[in-house]
Amino acid sequence: MSYKIIEVKTASDVKAFFDLHTSLYCNDPNWIRPLNKDVAAVFDPKQNKFFRHGSCVRFIVVDNNDHPVGRIAAFINEKLAHKEEQPTGGIGFFDAINNQEVANLLFDTARTWLSSQKMEAMDGPINFGERDSWWGCLVEGFTPVPYKMNYNFPYYNELFTNYGFQNYFEQWCYSLKVENKLQEKFYDRHKAIKSDPAYRAAYLKKNDLEKYAEDFRIIYNKAWAKHGGGKELEQKQVLAFFKKMKAVIDEQIMWYVYHHNEPIAMWINLPDINQLFAPLKGKFGWFEKLKFIISLKRRKTNKFIGLVFGIVPEFQGKGIDSFIIVEGANHIQKHQLYEEFEMQWIGDFNPKMISIAENLGTYKSRRLITYRCLFDPSKPFSRHKKL
């Protein structure tokens, strides 16, 4: 069998890029088809702000019958690429039949293009965008994934490692049954904070969305913005995100802690809306939107997903994590809102968050790997630095 690489340029190429994913996974009961609009948005310069300081190409591989058997995207983010020891690009949206020749052809093509952009390494599978979407290769936990999380066949790990990719970092997800009682130490720490009237916990109110968006921004910028040269979030940017998210927000699972009315911690969760997208088969027209909204209001999802957990530095190590978790858990358990909770994703380079997750009594429900391939194998490889 011979194979040929094709750069995605025409409408028929784009269709083949989408159809390949569907044809590969259509018989896998654990696969939930991503919404077409979400994937298309990644490659639309009008919708994806990363095109302002980056570029992207896509390729498909066809066999000698012109049947698509693999796909990949390659991209560079100029703002981040040169912060690495070797200028590093990215690959994502990789899919292929279980054939190393096909995978190597895709990886080689992406590597050649990235080299032409003066890159010396590539990470993958990652997103041409934020880390909260389409990031990492699933290697454990082949069950239906949350919204915008990569799902792939188990053999993908070998396709990457056989080519020469190495484990740059891992992303771990942790789950627990909502009805489970937390460890006693959480309640002891919670009690100590609860007795101090300077502290209070509250869940988000949609009718005051602007306030909670601003509280999120304050906490985020204090907790993370300066780490790794990160950029502070702007008020307009965060409010736009909250407004976009408003339709799927469940107020009672988005929690904040205040000290003298100043925001100091947040525990941001959303319903597992991917369960609701499963029957829509990638479409999201007016009819699908109506079905989705009805299902959401009827709580047709039994799981909620942990997205962000953060405490401003000066209040870390004081029991605030226990306080916010117990406050939220007591309310969620009392009202029997959900059956299962999954935290996604925690990097293996973040021991503090791993400790919080494990102390909750969770189990590791999913493991993904972000690989790195150095174009010059003589150069030393280093894993992601610990926080």
Short mmCIF file of N, CA and C in Angstrom, two decimals, residues 8 13-14 82 105 118 133 144 172 176 211 235 264-265 295 321 324 349 366 368 370 380:
data_model
loop_
_atom_site.label_atom_id
_atom_site.label_comp_id
_atom_site.label_asym_id
_atom_site.label_seq_id
_atom_site.Cartn_x
_atom_site.Cartn_y
_atom_site.Cartn_z
N VAL A 8 -4.28 20.54 3.33
CA VAL A 8 -5.69 20.92 3.33
C VAL A 8 -5.83 22.35 2.83
N ASP A 13 -11.03 19.09 0.85
CA ASP A 13 -9.98 18.69 1.78
C ASP A 13 -10.43 18.87 3.23
N VAL A 14 -11.08 19.99 3.50
CA VAL A 14 -11.59 20.26 4.85
C VAL A 14 -12.60 19.19 5.25
N HIS A 82 9.63 30.79 21.23
CA HIS A 82 11.02 31.15 21.48
C HIS A 82 11.34 31.30 22.97
N LEU A 105 4.67 9.50 8.25
CA LEU A 105 4.51 10.44 7.14
C LEU A 105 3.88 11.74 7.63
N LYS A 118 11.63 27.72 11.29
CA LYS A 118 12.76 27.88 12.23
C LYS A 118 12.49 27.29 13.61
N SER A 133 -8.28 22.98 25.94
CA SER A 133 -8.95 22.26 24.86
C SER A 133 -7.95 21.42 24.05
N PRO A 144 -16.00 7.95 28.09
CA PRO A 144 -16.40 9.22 27.48
C PRO A 144 -15.74 10.41 28.18
N TRP A 172 -3.28 14.62 34.54
CA TRP A 172 -4.03 13.64 35.30
C TRP A 172 -5.41 14.18 35.65
N LEU A 176 -14.40 11.29 41.78
CA LEU A 176 -14.98 10.73 43.00
C LEU A 176 -16.50 10.76 42.90
N LYS A 211 -19.70 40.98 38.34
CA LYS A 211 -18.95 40.96 39.60
C LYS A 211 -18.12 39.68 39.73
N GLN A 235 -10.08 42.72 32.06
CA GLN A 235 -11.47 42.71 32.49
C GLN A 235 -12.42 42.38 31.34
N ILE A 264 -10.46 35.83 47.36
CA ILE A 264 -9.15 35.21 47.61
C ILE A 264 -9.05 33.79 47.08
N ALA A 265 -10.17 33.16 46.72
CA ALA A 265 -10.12 31.77 46.24
C ALA A 265 -11.32 31.49 45.36
N SER A 295 -32.22 19.59 27.62
CA SER A 295 -31.50 18.57 28.40
C SER A 295 -30.73 19.19 29.56
N ASP A 321 -8.32 26.00 51.07
CA ASP A 321 -8.74 24.95 50.14
C ASP A 321 -9.79 24.05 50.78
N ILE A 324 -13.31 26.04 51.11
CA ILE A 324 -14.13 26.19 49.91
C ILE A 324 -14.68 24.84 49.44
N PHE A 349 3.44 18.16 36.91
CA PHE A 349 4.44 19.12 37.41
C PHE A 349 3.87 20.04 38.49
N ARG A 366 -8.10 9.34 34.67
CA ARG A 366 -7.66 9.55 33.30
C ARG A 366 -6.21 10.03 33.31
N LEU A 368 -3.31 11.59 30.45
CA LEU A 368 -2.94 12.00 29.11
C LEU A 368 -1.47 12.41 29.10
N THR A 370 1.50 14.78 27.10
CA THR A 370 1.95 15.75 26.11
C THR A 370 3.39 15.40 25.78
N PRO A 380 20.06 17.53 24.79
CA PRO A 380 19.46 16.91 25.98
C PRO A 380 17.97 17.21 26.08
#
